């Protein structure tokens, strides 16, 4: 191989490396499975790397306000991304709804939860898992459901609160709580029936969980990732994981 060809190939290699970038993405815990699939597909098609940091929307918001080095924020609500935009922390014009979440009452035990959620009134359980309503939008939605049925005061003593919906799910999945309010996406697996029993809560009982994303730092990789998430290919993946797309 000639020296000229070696130099040419080296330039191509190093140029390609310089164009690839790593972005740090803060992700609401309910969206973990879907985001893992999206990030993997994006990495394969773009050459960029996506580092995911999973947690509660409220905690991520506080970290971002305090200078956490995230490039993109995928929240479980509208409020926090909008606030970051208004506060000049997020880039104006990049905010959009990427998914609409669904809340369910779930137990890994078959036949334990009825189709109307009357198990809550019957009270034949010790602990009910719920995400912290002050931090997690899914927790806030669960709080609204319990209030709509006049059960909040009664359930407070039995509530096991997780910092986010991921922890609430673990409380139920591990058996530390007999049932709990979780995201439909957490129990949805491709081409498989949902294990256990659940009540898919009517939308009129809680404010729609419209989940928005926003760009925090200007970068080609960050904008490319947001564009990919808004594509038809990504929408199909998001729906497969138990979400709606508006």
PDB file of C-alpha atoms in Angstrom:
ATOM      1  CA  UNK A   1       0.000   0.000   0.000  1.00  0.00           C
ATOM      2  CA  UNK A   2       1.411   3.379  -0.991  1.00  0.00           C
ATOM      3  CA  UNK A   3       2.124   6.077   1.570  1.00  0.00           C
ATOM      4  CA  UNK A   4      -0.372   8.369  -0.172  1.00  0.00           C
ATOM      5  CA  UNK A   5      -3.171   5.791   0.170  1.00  0.00           C
ATOM      6  CA  UNK A   6      -2.327   5.202   3.832  1.00  0.00           C
ATOM      7  CA  UNK A   7      -2.564   8.934   4.519  1.00  0.00           C
ATOM      8  CA  UNK A   8      -5.864   9.176   2.629  1.00  0.00           C
ATOM      9  CA  UNK A   9      -7.452   6.280   4.528  1.00  0.00           C
ATOM     10  CA  UNK A  10      -6.192   7.681   7.817  1.00  0.00           C
ATOM     11  CA  UNK A  11      -7.788  11.029   7.064  1.00  0.00           C
ATOM     12  CA  UNK A  12     -11.113   9.326   6.315  1.00  0.00           C
ATOM     13  CA  UNK A  13     -10.904   7.375   9.567  1.00  0.00           C
ATOM     14  CA  UNK A  14     -10.084  10.356  11.743  1.00  0.00           C
ATOM     15  CA  UNK A  15     -12.665  12.581  10.047  1.00  0.00           C
ATOM     16  CA  UNK A  16     -15.297   9.933  10.698  1.00  0.00           C
ATOM     17  CA  UNK A  17     -14.237   9.751  14.336  1.00  0.00           C
ATOM     18  CA  UNK A  18     -14.424  13.522  14.713  1.00  0.00           C
ATOM     19  CA  UNK A  19     -17.951  13.610  13.318  1.00  0.00           C
ATOM     20  CA  UNK A  20     -19.174  11.013  15.809  1.00  0.00           C
ATOM     21  CA  UNK A  21     -20.212  12.386  19.187  1.00  0.00           C
ATOM     22  CA  UNK A  22     -21.553  11.220  22.546  1.00  0.00           C
ATOM     23  CA  UNK A  23     -24.666  12.790  23.992  1.00  0.00           C
ATOM     24  CA  UNK A  24     -25.902  12.498  27.564  1.00  0.00           C
ATOM     25  CA  UNK A  25     -29.648  12.018  27.756  1.00  0.00           C
ATOM     26  CA  UNK A  26     -31.706  12.395  30.950  1.00  0.00           C
ATOM     27  CA  UNK A  27     -34.678  10.036  30.690  1.00  0.00           C
ATOM     28  CA  UNK A  28     -37.804   9.602  32.810  1.00  0.00           C
ATOM     29  CA  UNK A  29     -37.714   6.117  34.308  1.00  0.00           C
ATOM     30  CA  UNK A  30     -41.011   4.987  32.767  1.00  0.00           C
ATOM     31  CA  UNK A  31     -39.453   5.352  29.311  1.00  0.00           C
ATOM     32  CA  UNK A  32     -36.405   3.152  30.020  1.00  0.00           C
ATOM     33  CA  UNK A  33     -37.259   0.200  27.799  1.00  0.00           C
ATOM     34  CA  UNK A  34     -38.429   2.256  24.846  1.00  0.00           C
ATOM     35  CA  UNK A  35     -35.465   4.624  25.086  1.00  0.00           C
ATOM     36  CA  UNK A  36     -32.993   1.748  25.241  1.00  0.00           C
ATOM     37  CA  UNK A  37     -34.342   0.482  21.912  1.00  0.00           C
ATOM     38  CA  UNK A  38     -34.397   3.959  20.374  1.00  0.00           C
ATOM     39  CA  UNK A  39     -30.854   4.761  21.491  1.00  0.00           C
ATOM     40  CA  UNK A  40     -29.507   1.478  20.155  1.00  0.00           C
ATOM     41  CA  UNK A  41     -31.109   1.989  16.753  1.00  0.00           C
ATOM     42  CA  UNK A  42     -29.905   5.587  16.578  1.00  0.00           C
ATOM     43  CA  UNK A  43     -26.348   4.591  17.445  1.00  0.00           C
ATOM     44  CA  UNK A  44     -26.318   1.920  14.739  1.00  0.00           C
ATOM     45  CA  UNK A  45     -27.625   4.271  12.073  1.00  0.00           C
ATOM     46  CA  UNK A  46     -25.748   7.463  12.995  1.00  0.00           C
ATOM     47  CA  UNK A  47     -22.454   6.427  14.552  1.00  0.00           C
ATOM     48  CA  UNK A  48     -23.135   8.710  17.522  1.00  0.00           C
ATOM     49  CA  UNK A  49     -23.176   7.369  21.076  1.00  0.00           C
ATOM     50  CA  UNK A  50     -26.042   7.879  23.506  1.00  0.00           C
ATOM     51  CA  UNK A  51     -25.431   7.692  27.255  1.00  0.00           C
ATOM     52  CA  UNK A  52     -28.674   7.329  29.189  1.00  0.00           C
ATOM     53  CA  UNK A  53     -29.235   8.566  32.734  1.00  0.00           C
ATOM     54  CA  UNK A  54     -32.498   7.217  34.158  1.00  0.00           C
ATOM     55  CA  UNK A  55     -34.413   8.887  36.983  1.00  0.00           C
ATOM     56  CA  UNK A  56     -37.426  10.871  38.106  1.00  0.00           C
ATOM     57  CA  UNK A  57     -38.456  13.896  36.096  1.00  0.00           C
ATOM     58  CA  UNK A  58     -38.424  16.123  39.177  1.00  0.00           C
ATOM     59  CA  UNK A  59     -34.927  15.056  40.165  1.00  0.00           C
ATOM     60  CA  UNK A  60     -33.611  15.475  36.618  1.00  0.00           C
ATOM     61  CA  UNK A  61     -35.121  18.948  36.468  1.00  0.00           C
ATOM     62  CA  UNK A  62     -33.349  19.955  39.678  1.00  0.00           C
ATOM     63  CA  UNK A  63     -30.048  18.518  38.434  1.00  0.00           C
ATOM     64  CA  UNK A  64     -30.326  20.358  35.122  1.00  0.00           C
ATOM     65  CA  UNK A  65     -31.096  23.632  36.909  1.00  0.00           C
ATOM     66  CA  UNK A  66     -27.931  23.059  38.951  1.00  0.00           C
ATOM     67  CA  UNK A  67     -25.750  22.542  35.888  1.00  0.00           C
ATOM     68  CA  UNK A  68     -25.834  18.783  35.294  1.00  0.00           C
ATOM     69  CA  UNK A  69     -24.123  18.109  31.921  1.00  0.00           C
ATOM     70  CA  UNK A  70     -27.077  16.680  30.011  1.00  0.00           C
ATOM     71  CA  UNK A  71     -27.541  17.347  26.307  1.00  0.00           C
ATOM     72  CA  UNK A  72     -31.177  16.266  26.005  1.00  0.00           C
ATOM     73  CA  UNK A  73     -34.021  15.862  28.492  1.00  0.00           C
ATOM     74  CA  UNK A  74     -36.851  13.343  28.040  1.00  0.00           C
ATOM     75  CA  UNK A  75     -39.317  14.181  30.811  1.00  0.00           C
ATOM     76  CA  UNK A  76     -42.515  12.459  31.886  1.00  0.00           C
ATOM     77  CA  UNK A  77     -44.473  15.709  31.731  1.00  0.00           C
ATOM     78  CA  UNK A  78     -44.813  19.027  29.929  1.00  0.00           C
ATOM     79  CA  UNK A  79     -44.186  21.294  32.889  1.00  0.00           C
ATOM     80  CA  UNK A  80     -40.486  20.726  33.515  1.00  0.00           C
ATOM     81  CA  UNK A  81     -39.290  21.021  29.877  1.00  0.00           C
ATOM     82  CA  UNK A  82     -41.442  24.135  29.483  1.00  0.00           C
ATOM     83  CA  UNK A  83     -39.977  25.647  32.640  1.00  0.00           C
ATOM     84  CA  UNK A  84     -36.439  24.986  31.452  1.00  0.00           C
ATOM     85  CA  UNK A  85     -37.283  26.672  28.162  1.00  0.00           C
ATOM     86  CA  UNK A  86     -38.789  29.693  29.931  1.00  0.00           C
ATOM     87  CA  UNK A  87     -35.797  29.890  32.272  1.00  0.00           C
ATOM     88  CA  UNK A  88     -33.383  29.974  29.349  1.00  0.00           C
ATOM     89  CA  UNK A  89     -31.818  26.624  30.251  1.00  0.00           C
ATOM     90  CA  UNK A  90     -33.298  24.704  27.294  1.00  0.00           C
ATOM     91  CA  UNK A  91     -33.106  25.718  23.640  1.00  0.00           C
ATOM     92  CA  UNK A  92     -36.276  27.455  22.489  1.00  0.00           C
ATOM     93  CA  UNK A  93     -38.186  25.756  19.691  1.00  0.00           C
ATOM     94  CA  UNK A  94     -36.891  22.238  20.323  1.00  0.00           C
ATOM     95  CA  UNK A  95     -39.557  21.079  22.800  1.00  0.00           C
ATOM     96  CA  UNK A  96     -42.067  18.470  21.576  1.00  0.00           C
ATOM     97  CA  UNK A  97     -44.303  15.655  22.828  1.00  0.00           C
ATOM     98  CA  UNK A  98     -42.699  12.302  22.145  1.00  0.00           C
ATOM     99  CA  UNK A  99     -45.220  10.021  23.896  1.00  0.00           C
ATOM    100  CA  UNK A 100     -48.397   9.917  25.962  1.00  0.00           C
ATOM    101  CA  UNK A 101     -48.172   7.506  28.874  1.00  0.00           C
ATOM    102  CA  UNK A 102     -50.854   5.258  30.322  1.00  0.00           C
ATOM    103  CA  UNK A 103     -51.325   4.530  34.004  1.00  0.00           C
ATOM    104  CA  UNK A 104     -52.401   1.110  35.277  1.00  0.00           C
ATOM    105  CA  UNK A 105     -52.947  -0.563  38.629  1.00  0.00           C
ATOM    106  CA  UNK A 106     -50.912  -3.782  38.467  1.00  0.00           C
ATOM    107  CA  UNK A 107     -50.057  -6.905  40.400  1.00  0.00           C
ATOM    108  CA  UNK A 108     -47.880  -9.829  39.276  1.00  0.00           C
ATOM    109  CA  UNK A 109     -50.562 -12.120  40.732  1.00  0.00           C
ATOM    110  CA  UNK A 110     -53.088 -13.411  38.186  1.00  0.00           C
ATOM    111  CA  UNK A 111     -56.698 -12.631  39.062  1.00  0.00           C
ATOM    112  CA  UNK A 112     -55.753 -10.297  41.906  1.00  0.00           C
ATOM    113  CA  UNK A 113     -56.898  -7.021  40.321  1.00  0.00           C
ATOM    114  CA  UNK A 114     -60.354  -6.759  38.788  1.00  0.00           C
ATOM    115  CA  UNK A 115     -61.180  -4.876  35.588  1.00  0.00           C
ATOM    116  CA  UNK A 116     -62.745  -1.951  37.495  1.00  0.00           C
ATOM    117  CA  UNK A 117     -60.102  -1.495  40.173  1.00  0.00           C
ATOM    118  CA  UNK A 118     -62.494  -2.356  42.994  1.00  0.00           C
ATOM    119  CA  UNK A 119     -59.650  -4.075  44.820  1.00  0.00           C
ATOM    120  CA  UNK A 120     -58.730  -0.610  46.110  1.00  0.00           C
ATOM    121  CA  UNK A 121     -62.073  -0.227  47.887  1.00  0.00           C
ATOM    122  CA  UNK A 122     -62.017  -3.764  49.228  1.00  0.00           C
ATOM    123  CA  UNK A 123     -58.644  -3.092  50.830  1.00  0.00           C
ATOM    124  CA  UNK A 124     -57.482  -6.714  51.003  1.00  0.00           C
ATOM    125  CA  UNK A 125     -53.811  -5.786  50.868  1.00  0.00           C
ATOM    126  CA  UNK A 126     -51.102  -4.339  53.072  1.00  0.00           C
ATOM    127  CA  UNK A 127     -49.148  -2.078  50.753  1.00  0.00           C
ATOM    128  CA  UNK A 128     -49.838  -0.055  47.630  1.00  0.00           C
ATOM    129  CA  UNK A 129     -46.839   1.163  45.606  1.00  0.00           C
ATOM    130  CA  UNK A 130     -46.946   4.669  44.160  1.00  0.00           C
ATOM    131  CA  UNK A 131     -44.360   7.025  42.737  1.00  0.00           C
ATOM    132  CA  UNK A 132     -43.815  10.216  44.710  1.00  0.00           C
ATOM    133  CA  UNK A 133     -46.561  12.616  43.487  1.00  0.00           C
ATOM    134  CA  UNK A 134     -44.288  15.607  44.154  1.00  0.00           C
ATOM    135  CA  UNK A 135     -41.522  14.320  41.872  1.00  0.00           C
ATOM    136  CA  UNK A 136     -43.006  11.892  39.344  1.00  0.00           C
ATOM    137  CA  UNK A 137     -45.851  12.670  36.912  1.00  0.00           C
ATOM    138  CA  UNK A 138     -47.076   9.074  37.133  1.00  0.00           C
ATOM    139  CA  UNK A 139     -47.233   9.481  40.898  1.00  0.00           C
ATOM    140  CA  UNK A 140     -49.233  12.655  40.456  1.00  0.00           C
ATOM    141  CA  UNK A 141     -51.609  10.787  38.124  1.00  0.00           C
ATOM    142  CA  UNK A 142     -52.027   8.003  40.704  1.00  0.00           C
ATOM    143  CA  UNK A 143     -52.784  10.638  43.348  1.00  0.00           C
ATOM    144  CA  UNK A 144     -55.491  12.072  41.070  1.00  0.00           C
ATOM    145  CA  UNK A 145     -57.046   8.610  40.601  1.00  0.00           C
ATOM    146  CA  UNK A 146     -57.194   7.953  44.339  1.00  0.00           C
ATOM    147  CA  UNK A 147     -58.686  11.404  44.960  1.00  0.00           C
ATOM    148  CA  UNK A 148     -61.300  10.840  42.251  1.00  0.00           C
ATOM    149  CA  UNK A 149     -62.439   7.748  44.165  1.00  0.00           C
ATOM    150  CA  UNK A 150     -62.176   9.382  47.603  1.00  0.00           C
ATOM    151  CA  UNK A 151     -59.499   6.893  48.627  1.00  0.00           C
ATOM    152  CA  UNK A 152     -56.411   9.046  49.138  1.00  0.00           C
ATOM    153  CA  UNK A 153     -56.816   9.569  52.887  1.00  0.00           C
ATOM    154  CA  UNK A 154     -57.412   5.861  53.397  1.00  0.00           C
ATOM    155  CA  UNK A 155     -54.500   4.774  51.183  1.00  0.00           C
ATOM    156  CA  UNK A 156     -51.859   7.147  52.596  1.00  0.00           C
ATOM    157  CA  UNK A 157     -51.019   4.785  55.462  1.00  0.00           C
ATOM    158  CA  UNK A 158     -50.558   1.872  53.041  1.00  0.00           C
ATOM    159  CA  UNK A 159     -48.660   3.748  50.350  1.00  0.00           C
ATOM    160  CA  UNK A 160     -45.077   2.732  49.672  1.00  0.00           C
ATOM    161  CA  UNK A 161     -43.592   5.641  47.761  1.00  0.00           C
ATOM    162  CA  UNK A 162     -40.837   5.336  45.219  1.00  0.00           C
ATOM    163  CA  UNK A 163     -38.754   8.272  44.067  1.00  0.00           C
ATOM    164  CA  UNK A 164     -39.897   7.486  40.525  1.00  0.00           C
ATOM    165  CA  UNK A 165     -42.165   5.086  38.678  1.00  0.00           C
ATOM    166  CA  UNK A 166     -39.254   2.672  38.244  1.00  0.00           C
ATOM    167  CA  UNK A 167     -38.955   2.246  42.011  1.00  0.00           C
ATOM    168  CA  UNK A 168     -42.725   1.931  42.369  1.00  0.00           C
ATOM    169  CA  UNK A 169     -42.657  -0.887  39.838  1.00  0.00           C
ATOM    170  CA  UNK A 170     -39.826  -2.640  41.695  1.00  0.00           C
ATOM    171  CA  UNK A 171     -41.802  -2.516  44.951  1.00  0.00           C
ATOM    172  CA  UNK A 172     -44.611  -4.466  43.285  1.00  0.00           C
ATOM    173  CA  UNK A 173     -42.465  -6.727  41.142  1.00  0.00           C
ATOM    174  CA  UNK A 174     -40.389  -7.784  44.161  1.00  0.00           C
ATOM    175  CA  UNK A 175     -43.450  -8.520  46.292  1.00  0.00           C
ATOM    176  CA  UNK A 176     -42.820  -5.742  48.815  1.00  0.00           C
ATOM    177  CA  UNK A 177     -46.212  -4.341  47.804  1.00  0.00           C
ATOM    178  CA  UNK A 178     -49.094  -6.494  46.614  1.00  0.00           C
ATOM    179  CA  UNK A 179     -50.132  -4.004  43.955  1.00  0.00           C
ATOM    180  CA  UNK A 180     -49.221  -0.583  42.676  1.00  0.00           C
ATOM    181  CA  UNK A 181     -49.724   2.193  40.168  1.00  0.00           C
ATOM    182  CA  UNK A 182     -47.221   1.717  37.335  1.00  0.00           C
ATOM    183  CA  UNK A 183     -46.823   2.692  33.699  1.00  0.00           C
ATOM    184  CA  UNK A 184     -48.355   0.374  31.124  1.00  0.00           C
ATOM    185  CA  UNK A 185     -45.019   0.507  29.305  1.00  0.00           C
ATOM    186  CA  UNK A 186     -43.285  -1.184  32.252  1.00  0.00           C
ATOM    187  CA  UNK A 187     -45.271  -4.402  31.856  1.00  0.00           C
ATOM    188  CA  UNK A 188     -45.593  -4.352  28.071  1.00  0.00           C
ATOM    189  CA  UNK A 189     -43.418  -6.840  26.199  1.00  0.00           C
ATOM    190  CA  UNK A 190     -43.472  -7.333  22.452  1.00  0.00           C
ATOM    191  CA  UNK A 191     -45.883 -10.042  21.299  1.00  0.00           C
ATOM    192  CA  UNK A 192     -46.596 -11.138  24.879  1.00  0.00           C
ATOM    193  CA  UNK A 193     -49.643 -10.845  27.105  1.00  0.00           C
ATOM    194  CA  UNK A 194     -49.207  -8.741  30.235  1.00  0.00           C
ATOM    195  CA  UNK A 195     -48.263 -10.967  33.165  1.00  0.00           C
ATOM    196  CA  UNK A 196     -50.364 -10.904  36.326  1.00  0.00           C
ATOM    197  CA  UNK A 197     -53.515  -8.792  36.531  1.00  0.00           C
ATOM    198  CA  UNK A 198     -54.206  -5.103  35.990  1.00  0.00           C
ATOM    199  CA  UNK A 199     -56.730  -2.312  35.654  1.00  0.00           C
ATOM    200  CA  UNK A 200     -56.089   0.074  32.781  1.00  0.00           C
ATOM    201  CA  UNK A 201     -57.309   3.283  34.352  1.00  0.00           C
ATOM    202  CA  UNK A 202     -59.818   5.379  32.355  1.00  0.00           C
ATOM    203  CA  UNK A 203     -58.281   8.577  31.028  1.00  0.00           C
ATOM    204  CA  UNK A 204     -60.985  10.734  32.597  1.00  0.00           C
ATOM    205  CA  UNK A 205     -59.639   9.889  36.073  1.00  0.00           C
ATOM    206  CA  UNK A 206     -56.272  11.609  35.598  1.00  0.00           C
ATOM    207  CA  UNK A 207     -54.628  14.343  33.582  1.00  0.00           C
ATOM    208  CA  UNK A 208     -53.118  12.933  30.360  1.00  0.00           C
ATOM    209  CA  UNK A 209     -49.449  12.089  30.889  1.00  0.00           C
ATOM    210  CA  UNK A 210     -48.051  13.998  27.949  1.00  0.00           C
ATOM    211  CA  UNK A 211     -44.292  13.461  27.914  1.00  0.00           C
ATOM    212  CA  UNK A 212     -42.029  16.046  26.321  1.00  0.00           C
ATOM    213  CA  UNK A 213     -38.394  16.255  25.293  1.00  0.00           C
ATOM    214  CA  UNK A 214     -36.193  19.299  24.852  1.00  0.00           C
ATOM    215  CA  UNK A 215     -32.652  20.055  23.698  1.00  0.00           C
ATOM    216  CA  UNK A 216     -30.430  21.487  26.444  1.00  0.00           C
ATOM    217  CA  UNK A 217     -27.156  21.991  24.582  1.00  0.00           C
ATOM    218  CA  UNK A 218     -26.690  22.853  20.923  1.00  0.00           C
ATOM    219  CA  UNK A 219     -25.100  20.002  18.979  1.00  0.00           C
ATOM    220  CA  UNK A 220     -25.532  18.204  15.689  1.00  0.00           C
ATOM    221  CA  UNK A 221     -25.804  14.855  17.471  1.00  0.00           C
ATOM    222  CA  UNK A 222     -28.436  16.150  19.878  1.00  0.00           C
ATOM    223  CA  UNK A 223     -30.592  17.601  17.129  1.00  0.00           C
ATOM    224  CA  UNK A 224     -30.182  14.443  15.061  1.00  0.00           C
ATOM    225  CA  UNK A 225     -31.356  12.330  17.962  1.00  0.00           C
ATOM    226  CA  UNK A 226     -34.459  14.460  18.512  1.00  0.00           C
ATOM    227  CA  UNK A 227     -35.230  14.278  14.783  1.00  0.00           C
ATOM    228  CA  UNK A 228     -34.907  10.504  14.886  1.00  0.00           C
ATOM    229  CA  UNK A 229     -37.288  10.225  17.860  1.00  0.00           C
ATOM    230  CA  UNK A 230     -39.890  12.154  15.833  1.00  0.00           C
ATOM    231  CA  UNK A 231     -39.573   9.810  12.836  1.00  0.00           C
ATOM    232  CA  UNK A 232     -42.117   7.158  11.811  1.00  0.00           C
ATOM    233  CA  UNK A 233     -39.597   4.441  12.645  1.00  0.00           C
ATOM    234  CA  UNK A 234     -39.264   5.706  16.211  1.00  0.00           C
ATOM    235  CA  UNK A 235     -43.031   6.204  16.569  1.00  0.00           C
ATOM    236  CA  UNK A 236     -43.585   2.524  15.809  1.00  0.00           C
ATOM    237  CA  UNK A 237     -41.123   1.516  18.534  1.00  0.00           C
ATOM    238  CA  UNK A 238     -42.701   3.893  21.049  1.00  0.00           C
ATOM    239  CA  UNK A 239     -46.198   2.501  20.385  1.00  0.00           C
ATOM    240  CA  UNK A 240     -44.935  -1.068  20.732  1.00  0.00           C
ATOM    241  CA  UNK A 241     -43.801  -0.200  24.248  1.00  0.00           C
ATOM    242  CA  UNK A 242     -47.272   0.826  25.443  1.00  0.00           C
ATOM    243  CA  UNK A 243     -47.516   4.520  24.605  1.00  0.00           C
ATOM    244  CA  UNK A 244     -49.718   6.653  22.417  1.00  0.00           C
ATOM    245  CA  UNK A 245     -48.444   9.200  19.913  1.00  0.00           C
ATOM    246  CA  UNK A 246     -50.253  12.509  19.394  1.00  0.00           C
TER     247      UNK A 246
END
